[in-house]
């Protein structure tokens, strides 16, 4: 394998190549506890042409590549590989290309993180569609291309939102732009003509953005994306409602979503709220006894026209919803206030020193996430609670329920933070998590974003899973991109027939 790097250097002599052992050891593992094959180098193209040269050269010499746009520790095993590879760091792609206030859209390169992005769009009177407290160093493009749910279900009209257009280098080395960014003309020429790269469909009748989104780097390497933003309100207040069970909160959430009263809206258990607000493990543990079992978090913004009149009837209807279900707003949260929580989830540029909340102050975390409908979310909790007590030896589970597309579907997530143990314990954990995933699927969970060991569970009952490797071969015929990700078996060929699928 080392001679491949020498060949790569000969093919692309200007390419930055780092083979330091400390860096490669860090890439080999992530904070999920999963372990990949040892990488042989980390490479960092400085511009689009060098990236194209890198992919074309890697294809010629047979060098697998794993693209990485985010910095810091990863948590899902999606940057690990099943065989020795070169990690492609996109750290030089750090420009915010444009913020268009009139069309409510921003273009950012692959390595732009949420603090940078938030500052840039706020300066233009816009706000980004944020995931729940993204981890430090998380790439905006990375989050949107992975379909991470955002905390703004009111503004999500399609499952792909807020991602719009992409520029991508396929596994063939060819450059492609999706949606209205495809042309005609360069991006600058399109801007001059009034185009804002806001239509994700195209070119023509194609919709390749949806093929690239969620592919975990197996289709191509994206260099920039355009993303929808919304106007920054003059005032927005965050509110919390606590409950012993989630069911009444779900009914209130449906009422808020149907009336379009809330901008931010999500549900979380007390462990999640404590982890979001705590500065370390000790603060988190001290906050748990005072935490309620479940919280509904929502925000109300002042409209630009006649705010007093609108807020009067909005709060009348919200008060009626809460009273109808025997609920009331709470002013206290574990380890903080609604004001501190609002800053935590809307200003990643002010929260850079805080630990990643999904880890709850521990070194490692395993995440199990799927989709269902909001009224069915509670059916999965008994299975997870039983698993945590008997197989994970902990009841310390973070649960997060995020309505999407105005409440038509929801993202349900369970985070299991833990400290590393002996290797045999890790094997047991993998088997236990696989069993939990199968049980959740039997209850109706849809694993739309499978990572690592959960991938077989997501595809093993699907009659169309064989299409995945077929599509991947169309854009990466030599299989050099992210080997091991979305690893779905090929459909067996039929024997003795001229019409057998190839």
Coordinates of C-alpha atoms in Angstrom, one line a residue:
X1 CA 0.0 0.0 0.0
X2 CA 2.7 2.6 0.7
X3 CA 3.8 2.6 -2.9
X4 CA 0.2 3.8 -3.9
X5 CA 1.0 7.1 -2.0
X6 CA 4.2 7.4 -3.9
X7 CA 2.3 6.9 -7.2
X8 CA -0.3 9.4 -6.1
X9 CA 2.4 12.0 -5.3
X10 CA 3.9 11.4 -8.7
X11 CA 0.5 12.0 -10.4
X12 CA -0.5 15.0 -8.3
X13 CA 2.8 16.5 -7.0
X14 CA 1.2 19.6 -5.5
X15 CA -1.1 17.6 -3.2
X16 CA -0.7 17.9 0.5
X17 CA 0.0 14.4 1.9
X18 CA 0.3 13.7 5.7
X19 CA 1.4 10.3 6.9
X20 CA 2.2 11.1 10.5
X21 CA 1.4 8.2 12.8
X22 CA -0.5 10.3 15.4
X23 CA -2.9 11.7 12.8
X24 CA -3.5 8.3 11.2
X25 CA -4.2 6.8 14.6
X26 CA -6.8 9.5 15.3
X27 CA -8.5 8.8 11.9
X28 CA -8.6 5.1 12.5
X29 CA -11.1 5.5 15.4
X30 CA -14.0 7.7 16.3
X31 CA -16.1 8.5 19.4
X32 CA -18.6 5.7 18.6
X33 CA -16.2 3.1 19.7
X34 CA -16.1 1.6 16.2
X35 CA -12.8 0.9 14.6
X36 CA -11.9 1.0 11.0
X37 CA -8.9 -0.2 8.9
X38 CA -5.8 1.8 9.4
X39 CA -5.6 4.6 6.9
X40 CA -2.4 5.0 4.9
X41 CA -2.4 8.8 4.5
X42 CA -4.4 12.0 4.8
X43 CA -4.6 14.2 1.8
X44 CA -5.9 17.7 1.5
X45 CA -6.6 19.2 -2.0
X46 CA -6.5 23.0 -2.0
X47 CA -8.9 23.7 -4.9
X48 CA -11.4 22.1 -7.2
X49 CA -8.9 21.2 -10.0
X50 CA -6.6 19.5 -7.5
X51 CA -9.6 17.5 -6.1
X52 CA -10.5 16.4 -9.6
X53 CA -6.9 15.4 -10.3
X54 CA -6.8 13.5 -7.0
X55 CA -9.9 11.5 -7.7
X56 CA -8.9 10.7 -11.3
X57 CA -5.4 9.6 -10.1
X58 CA -6.8 7.5 -7.3
X59 CA -9.1 5.7 -9.8
X60 CA -6.1 5.0 -12.1
X61 CA -3.9 3.5 -9.3
X62 CA -6.7 1.9 -7.3
X63 CA -6.4 4.0 -4.2
X64 CA -9.6 4.1 -2.1
X65 CA -10.6 7.5 -0.7
X66 CA -12.8 8.5 2.3
X67 CA -13.9 12.2 2.1
X68 CA -14.2 14.1 5.4
X69 CA -15.6 17.7 5.5
X70 CA -16.0 18.1 9.3
X71 CA -13.2 18.6 11.8
X72 CA -12.9 17.1 15.3
X73 CA -14.1 13.7 16.5
X74 CA -16.7 11.8 14.5
X75 CA -19.4 9.8 16.1
X76 CA -21.1 7.5 13.7
X77 CA -18.4 5.4 12.1
X78 CA -19.2 7.0 8.7
X79 CA -15.5 8.1 8.1
X80 CA -14.1 4.7 8.9
X81 CA -13.3 2.2 6.2
X82 CA -13.2 -1.6 5.8
X83 CA -9.8 -1.5 4.1
X84 CA -6.7 0.8 4.0
X85 CA -7.6 4.2 2.4
X86 CA -6.5 7.7 2.0
X87 CA -8.6 10.2 4.0
X88 CA -9.5 13.3 1.9
X89 CA -9.6 16.3 4.2
X90 CA -11.7 19.1 2.7
X91 CA -10.2 21.6 5.2
X92 CA -9.1 24.1 2.5
X93 CA -12.7 24.5 1.2
X94 CA -13.6 27.1 3.9
X95 CA -15.3 29.9 1.9
X96 CA -18.8 31.2 2.3
X97 CA -19.4 32.0 -1.4
X98 CA -22.6 34.0 -1.1
X99 CA -25.4 35.0 1.2
X100 CA -28.4 36.2 -0.7
X101 CA -30.9 38.0 1.5
X102 CA -33.5 38.5 -1.2
X103 CA -33.7 34.8 -2.2
X104 CA -33.0 33.5 1.4
X105 CA -30.2 31.3 0.3
X106 CA -26.5 30.9 1.2
X107 CA -23.7 29.0 -0.5
X108 CA -20.9 27.5 1.6
X109 CA -17.9 25.3 0.8
X110 CA -17.5 21.8 2.4
X111 CA -15.5 22.7 5.5
X112 CA -17.6 25.7 6.7
X113 CA -18.9 24.9 10.1
X114 CA -22.0 26.1 11.8
X115 CA -20.4 28.9 13.9
X116 CA -18.9 30.5 10.7
X117 CA -22.1 30.0 8.8
X118 CA -24.4 31.4 11.5
X119 CA -22.3 34.6 11.8
X120 CA -22.3 35.1 8.0
X121 CA -26.1 34.7 7.5
X122 CA -27.0 36.7 10.7
X123 CA -25.0 39.6 9.2
X124 CA -27.4 39.6 6.3
X125 CA -30.5 39.4 8.4
X126 CA -31.1 35.6 7.9
X127 CA -30.9 32.6 10.2
X128 CA -29.7 29.1 9.2
X129 CA -31.7 26.0 9.6
X130 CA -29.8 24.3 12.5
X131 CA -29.6 20.8 13.7
X132 CA -29.9 20.4 17.5
X133 CA -26.7 21.9 18.9
X134 CA -24.3 20.5 16.2
X135 CA -21.0 19.3 17.5
X136 CA -17.9 21.5 17.4
X137 CA -16.3 21.4 13.9
X138 CA -19.4 19.9 12.2
X139 CA -19.6 20.9 8.6
X140 CA -22.8 22.6 7.3
X141 CA -22.5 20.7 4.1
X142 CA -21.8 17.5 6.0
X143 CA -24.9 17.9 8.2
X144 CA -27.2 18.8 5.3
X145 CA -26.0 16.1 3.0
X146 CA -26.4 13.5 5.8
X147 CA -30.1 14.7 6.2
X148 CA -29.6 15.6 9.9
X149 CA -32.9 16.9 11.1
X150 CA -33.2 20.6 11.9
X151 CA -35.1 22.1 14.8
X152 CA -37.4 24.1 12.5
X153 CA -40.2 21.8 11.3
X154 CA -42.3 24.8 10.3
X155 CA -39.8 25.8 7.5
X156 CA -39.2 22.3 6.2
X157 CA -41.3 21.6 3.1
X158 CA -39.4 18.6 1.7
X159 CA -37.2 15.9 3.3
X160 CA -34.2 17.2 1.5
X161 CA -34.5 20.7 3.1
X162 CA -32.6 22.8 3.7
X163 CA -30.1 21.4 1.1
X164 CA -30.7 22.8 -2.4
X165 CA -27.9 22.5 -5.0
X166 CA -24.5 20.8 -4.9
X167 CA -21.2 20.8 -6.7
X168 CA -19.7 17.3 -6.7
X169 CA -16.8 15.4 -8.1
X170 CA -18.0 11.9 -8.9
X171 CA -15.9 8.8 -8.5
X172 CA -15.0 9.0 -12.2
X173 CA -13.3 12.4 -11.5
X174 CA -16.0 14.3 -13.4
X175 CA -17.4 17.5 -12.1
X176 CA -21.2 17.9 -11.8
X177 CA -23.6 20.5 -10.4
X178 CA -27.1 19.6 -9.4
X179 CA -30.4 21.6 -9.7
X180 CA -30.4 25.1 -11.1
X181 CA -26.6 25.3 -10.4
X182 CA -26.1 23.0 -13.4
X183 CA -26.3 26.0 -15.7
X184 CA -26.0 27.2 -18.3
X185 CA -22.9 29.3 -17.5
X186 CA -20.6 29.5 -14.5
X187 CA -21.9 30.2 -11.0
X188 CA -20.9 33.9 -11.3
X189 CA -22.6 34.2 -14.7
X190 CA -25.8 32.7 -13.1
X191 CA -25.6 35.3 -10.3
X192 CA -25.3 38.0 -12.9
X193 CA -28.4 36.7 -14.6
X194 CA -30.4 36.7 -11.3
X195 CA -30.2 32.9 -10.6
X196 CA -29.7 32.0 -6.9
X197 CA -29.1 28.2 -7.0
X198 CA -32.3 27.7 -5.1
X199 CA -34.1 25.0 -7.2
X200 CA -32.7 21.6 -6.2
X201 CA -34.3 19.7 -9.1
X202 CA -32.4 19.3 -12.4
X203 CA -30.7 19.5 -14.7
X204 CA -33.6 18.6 -16.9
X205 CA -35.8 15.9 -15.4
X206 CA -33.1 14.5 -13.2
X207 CA -32.9 15.0 -9.4
X208 CA -29.4 13.7 -8.6
X209 CA -29.1 15.8 -5.4
X210 CA -31.3 13.1 -3.8
X211 CA -29.0 10.4 -5.0
X212 CA -26.0 12.1 -3.5
X213 CA -27.7 13.1 -0.3
X214 CA -27.5 10.3 2.3
X215 CA -24.9 8.3 0.2
X216 CA -22.2 8.8 2.9
X217 CA -19.6 9.8 0.4
X218 CA -20.0 6.7 -1.9
X219 CA -21.2 8.7 -4.9
X220 CA -18.9 11.7 -5.0
X221 CA -17.1 14.3 -3.1
X222 CA -19.1 17.5 -2.6
X223 CA -17.2 20.9 -2.7
X224 CA -20.1 23.3 -1.9
X225 CA -23.8 23.4 -1.3
X226 CA -26.5 26.0 -1.4
X227 CA -28.9 26.0 1.6
X228 CA -32.2 27.7 2.3
X229 CA -32.3 30.2 5.2
X230 CA -35.1 32.2 6.8
X231 CA -35.4 35.8 7.9
X232 CA -34.0 36.5 11.3
X233 CA -37.0 37.5 13.5
X234 CA -36.8 40.8 15.5
X235 CA -37.7 38.8 18.6
X236 CA -38.0 35.1 19.4
X237 CA -38.8 33.6 22.8
X238 CA -38.2 30.0 23.8
X239 CA -40.7 28.1 26.0
X240 CA -40.8 24.7 27.7
X241 CA -43.6 22.4 28.9
X242 CA -42.8 19.5 31.2
X243 CA -44.7 16.3 31.6
X244 CA -44.5 12.8 33.2
X245 CA -45.2 11.2 29.9
X246 CA -44.7 12.2 26.3
X247 CA -48.3 11.6 25.0
X248 CA -49.9 14.9 26.1
X249 CA -46.8 16.8 24.8
X250 CA -47.3 15.1 21.4
X251 CA -50.9 16.2 21.3
X252 CA -49.8 19.8 22.0
X253 CA -47.0 19.6 19.5
X254 CA -49.5 18.5 16.8
X255 CA -51.7 21.5 17.7
X256 CA -48.8 23.9 17.4
X257 CA -47.6 22.4 14.1
X258 CA -51.1 22.5 12.6
X259 CA -51.5 26.2 13.5
X260 CA -48.0 27.1 12.4
X261 CA -47.4 28.9 15.7
X262 CA -43.9 27.6 16.6
X263 CA -40.7 28.1 14.7
X264 CA -38.4 25.8 16.8
X265 CA -40.1 22.7 18.1
X266 CA -38.8 19.4 19.5
X267 CA -39.4 17.0 22.3
X268 CA -36.7 15.6 24.6
X269 CA -36.4 13.6 27.8
X270 CA -34.8 15.1 30.9
X271 CA -31.4 13.5 30.3
X272 CA -31.2 15.3 26.9
X273 CA -32.1 18.7 28.4
X274 CA -29.5 18.2 31.1
X275 CA -26.8 17.2 28.6
X276 CA -27.6 20.2 26.4
X277 CA -27.2 22.7 29.3
X278 CA -24.5 21.0 31.4
X279 CA -20.9 22.2 31.1
X280 CA -19.4 18.8 32.2
X281 CA -20.3 15.4 33.5
X282 CA -20.7 16.4 37.1
X283 CA -23.1 19.3 36.3
X284 CA -25.1 16.9 34.2
X285 CA -25.4 14.3 37.0
X286 CA -26.4 17.0 39.5
X287 CA -29.1 18.2 37.2
X288 CA -30.8 14.9 36.7
X289 CA -32.8 14.6 39.9
X290 CA -34.6 17.9 39.3
X291 CA -35.3 17.1 35.6
X292 CA -38.8 16.1 34.4
X293 CA -39.3 13.0 32.4
X294 CA -40.2 14.8 29.2
X295 CA -40.1 18.3 27.8
X296 CA -41.7 20.0 24.8
X297 CA -39.5 22.9 23.6
X298 CA -40.9 25.5 21.2
X299 CA -40.3 29.1 20.2
X300 CA -42.6 31.9 19.2
X301 CA -41.4 34.7 16.9
X302 CA -42.7 38.2 16.4
X303 CA -44.1 38.6 12.9
X304 CA -42.9 41.6 10.8
X305 CA -46.4 43.1 10.6
X306 CA -48.8 43.9 13.5
X307 CA -46.9 41.7 16.0
X308 CA -49.0 42.6 19.0
X309 CA -52.2 41.7 17.3
X310 CA -50.9 38.4 16.1
X311 CA -49.2 37.4 19.3
X312 CA -52.4 38.1 21.2
X313 CA -54.4 35.3 19.4
X314 CA -51.3 33.0 19.1
X315 CA -50.9 33.0 22.9
X316 CA -54.6 32.6 23.4
X317 CA -54.6 29.4 21.3
X318 CA -51.4 28.1 22.9
X319 CA -52.9 28.7 26.3
X320 CA -56.0 26.8 25.3
X321 CA -54.0 23.9 23.9
X322 CA -52.0 23.6 27.2
X323 CA -55.1 23.9 29.4
X324 CA -57.0 21.2 27.4
X325 CA -54.3 18.7 28.2
X326 CA -53.7 19.7 31.8
X327 CA -50.3 21.2 31.1
X328 CA -48.6 24.5 31.9
X329 CA -45.4 26.3 30.8
X330 CA -42.4 25.7 33.1
X331 CA -39.8 28.3 33.9
X332 CA -37.1 25.9 35.2
X333 CA -34.9 23.5 33.2
X334 CA -32.2 21.1 34.4
X335 CA -28.9 23.0 34.6
X336 CA -30.2 26.2 33.0
X337 CA -33.0 28.4 31.8
X338 CA -35.0 28.7 28.6
X339 CA -32.8 31.7 27.7
X340 CA -29.6 29.7 28.1
X341 CA -31.1 26.8 26.1
X342 CA -32.1 29.3 23.4
X343 CA -28.6 30.5 23.1
X344 CA -27.3 27.0 23.1
X345 CA -29.4 25.8 20.2
X346 CA -29.5 28.9 18.0
X347 CA -26.0 30.4 18.5
X348 CA -23.4 27.7 17.8
X349 CA -20.8 30.5 17.6
X350 CA -21.4 31.2 21.3
X351 CA -21.4 27.5 22.3
X352 CA -18.0 26.4 21.0
X353 CA -16.5 25.7 24.4
X354 CA -19.3 23.4 25.5
X355 CA -18.9 19.6 25.2
X356 CA -20.9 17.6 22.6
X357 CA -24.2 17.0 24.3
X358 CA -24.8 13.5 22.9
X359 CA -21.9 12.2 24.9
X360 CA -23.3 13.4 28.3
X361 CA -19.7 14.0 29.5
X362 CA -18.5 10.5 28.7
X363 CA -15.8 9.5 26.1
X364 CA -18.0 7.5 23.7
X365 CA -21.6 7.5 22.4
X366 CA -23.6 5.1 20.2
X367 CA -26.6 6.6 18.4
X368 CA -29.7 4.8 17.2
X369 CA -31.9 7.0 15.0
X370 CA -34.9 6.3 12.8
X371 CA -38.1 7.8 11.5
X372 CA -41.7 7.2 12.4
X373 CA -44.8 9.4 12.9
X374 CA -45.1 11.6 16.0
X375 CA -48.1 9.7 17.4
X376 CA -46.2 6.4 17.2
X377 CA -42.9 7.6 18.9
X378 CA -43.9 6.4 22.4
X379 CA -44.3 2.8 21.3
X380 CA -40.5 2.4 21.0
X381 CA -39.6 3.6 24.5
X382 CA -40.3 0.4 26.4
X383 CA -38.0 -1.6 24.2
X384 CA -35.2 0.9 24.6
X385 CA -35.7 1.2 28.4
X386 CA -35.5 -2.6 28.7
X387 CA -32.4 -2.7 26.5
X388 CA -30.7 0.0 28.5
X389 CA -31.3 -1.8 31.8
X390 CA -30.5 -5.3 30.8
X391 CA -28.1 -5.1 27.8
X392 CA -26.4 -1.7 28.3
X393 CA -26.4 -1.8 32.1
X394 CA -27.5 1.8 32.3
X395 CA -30.7 3.7 32.4
X396 CA -28.8 6.9 31.3
X397 CA -30.4 7.2 27.8
X398 CA -30.8 10.5 25.9
X399 CA -34.0 10.5 23.9
X400 CA -34.7 13.2 21.3
X401 CA -37.9 13.4 19.1
X402 CA -37.8 15.9 16.2
X403 CA -40.9 16.5 14.1
X404 CA -40.0 17.1 10.4
X405 CA -41.9 18.5 7.4
X406 CA -44.4 20.4 9.5
X407 CA -45.1 17.3 11.7
X408 CA -45.9 14.8 8.9
X409 CA -43.0 12.6 10.1
X410 CA -40.5 12.6 13.0
X411 CA -36.9 11.7 13.7
X412 CA -36.5 9.6 16.9
X413 CA -33.1 9.2 18.4
X414 CA -31.6 7.4 21.3
X415 CA -28.1 8.2 22.4
X416 CA -26.2 5.7 24.6
X417 CA -23.1 7.4 26.2
X418 CA -20.6 5.1 27.8
X419 CA -16.9 4.7 28.8
X420 CA -14.7 2.2 26.9
X421 CA -14.3 -1.3 28.2
X422 CA -12.4 -4.5 27.3
X423 CA -12.6 -5.6 23.7
X424 CA -15.0 -8.5 24.5
X425 CA -17.4 -6.0 25.9
X426 CA -17.4 -4.0 22.7
X427 CA -18.3 -7.1 20.8
X428 CA -21.2 -7.7 23.1
X429 CA -22.3 -4.1 22.7
X430 CA -22.3 -4.5 18.9
X431 CA -24.5 -7.6 19.1
X432 CA -26.9 -6.0 21.6
X433 CA -27.3 -2.8 19.5
X434 CA -27.9 -4.9 16.4
X435 CA -30.6 -6.8 18.3
X436 CA -32.2 -3.5 19.5
X437 CA -32.3 -2.2 15.9
X438 CA -34.1 -5.3 14.7
X439 CA -36.6 -5.0 17.5
X440 CA -37.2 -1.4 16.7
X441 CA -37.7 -2.2 13.0
X442 CA -40.2 -4.9 14.0
X443 CA -42.1 -2.1 15.8
X444 CA -42.2 0.0 12.7
X445 CA -38.9 2.0 12.8
X446 CA -37.7 3.2 9.4
X447 CA -33.9 3.5 9.3
X448 CA -33.5 6.2 6.7
X449 CA -29.9 7.1 7.7
X450 CA -28.2 3.8 8.6
X451 CA -24.6 3.9 9.8
X452 CA -22.1 1.1 10.5
X453 CA -23.6 -2.1 12.0
X454 CA -27.2 -0.8 11.6
X455 CA -26.9 -0.8 7.8
X456 CA -27.8 -4.5 7.3
X457 CA -30.9 -4.1 9.5
X458 CA -32.1 -1.2 7.3
X459 CA -31.8 -3.1 4.1
X460 CA -32.3 -6.8 4.9
X461 CA -36.1 -6.7 4.5
X462 CA -36.0 -4.4 1.5
X463 CA -36.8 -5.9 -1.9
X464 CA -35.1 -3.0 -3.7
X465 CA -31.8 -3.0 -1.7
X466 CA -29.9 -4.4 -4.6
X467 CA -30.4 -1.1 -6.5
X468 CA -28.0 0.6 -4.0
X469 CA -24.7 -1.0 -5.3
X470 CA -26.0 -0.7 -8.8
X471 CA -26.4 3.0 -8.5
X472 CA -23.1 3.4 -6.7
X473 CA -21.3 1.7 -9.6
X474 CA -22.8 4.2 -12.1
X475 CA -21.1 7.1 -10.4
X476 CA -18.1 5.3 -8.9
X477 CA -17.4 2.4 -11.2
X478 CA -14.2 1.3 -9.5
X479 CA -15.6 1.5 -6.0
X480 CA -12.9 3.9 -4.7
X481 CA -15.1 6.1 -2.6
X482 CA -15.9 5.3 1.1
X483 CA -15.5 1.5 0.8
X484 CA -17.6 -0.2 3.5
X485 CA -20.2 2.5 3.8
X486 CA -23.8 1.5 2.8
X487 CA -22.4 -1.9 2.1
X488 CA -25.4 -3.7 0.6
X489 CA -25.1 -7.1 -1.0
X490 CA -25.7 -7.4 -4.8
X491 CA -28.8 -9.1 -6.0
X492 CA -28.0 -12.7 -7.1
X493 CA -27.9 -13.1 -10.8
X494 CA -30.5 -15.4 -12.3
X495 CA -29.1 -18.6 -13.8
X496 CA -29.4 -19.5 -17.5
X497 CA -31.5 -16.5 -18.7
X498 CA -30.8 -13.9 -21.3
X499 CA -32.7 -11.4 -19.2
X500 CA -30.8 -11.9 -16.0
X501 CA -30.0 -8.7 -14.2
X502 CA -26.4 -7.7 -14.5

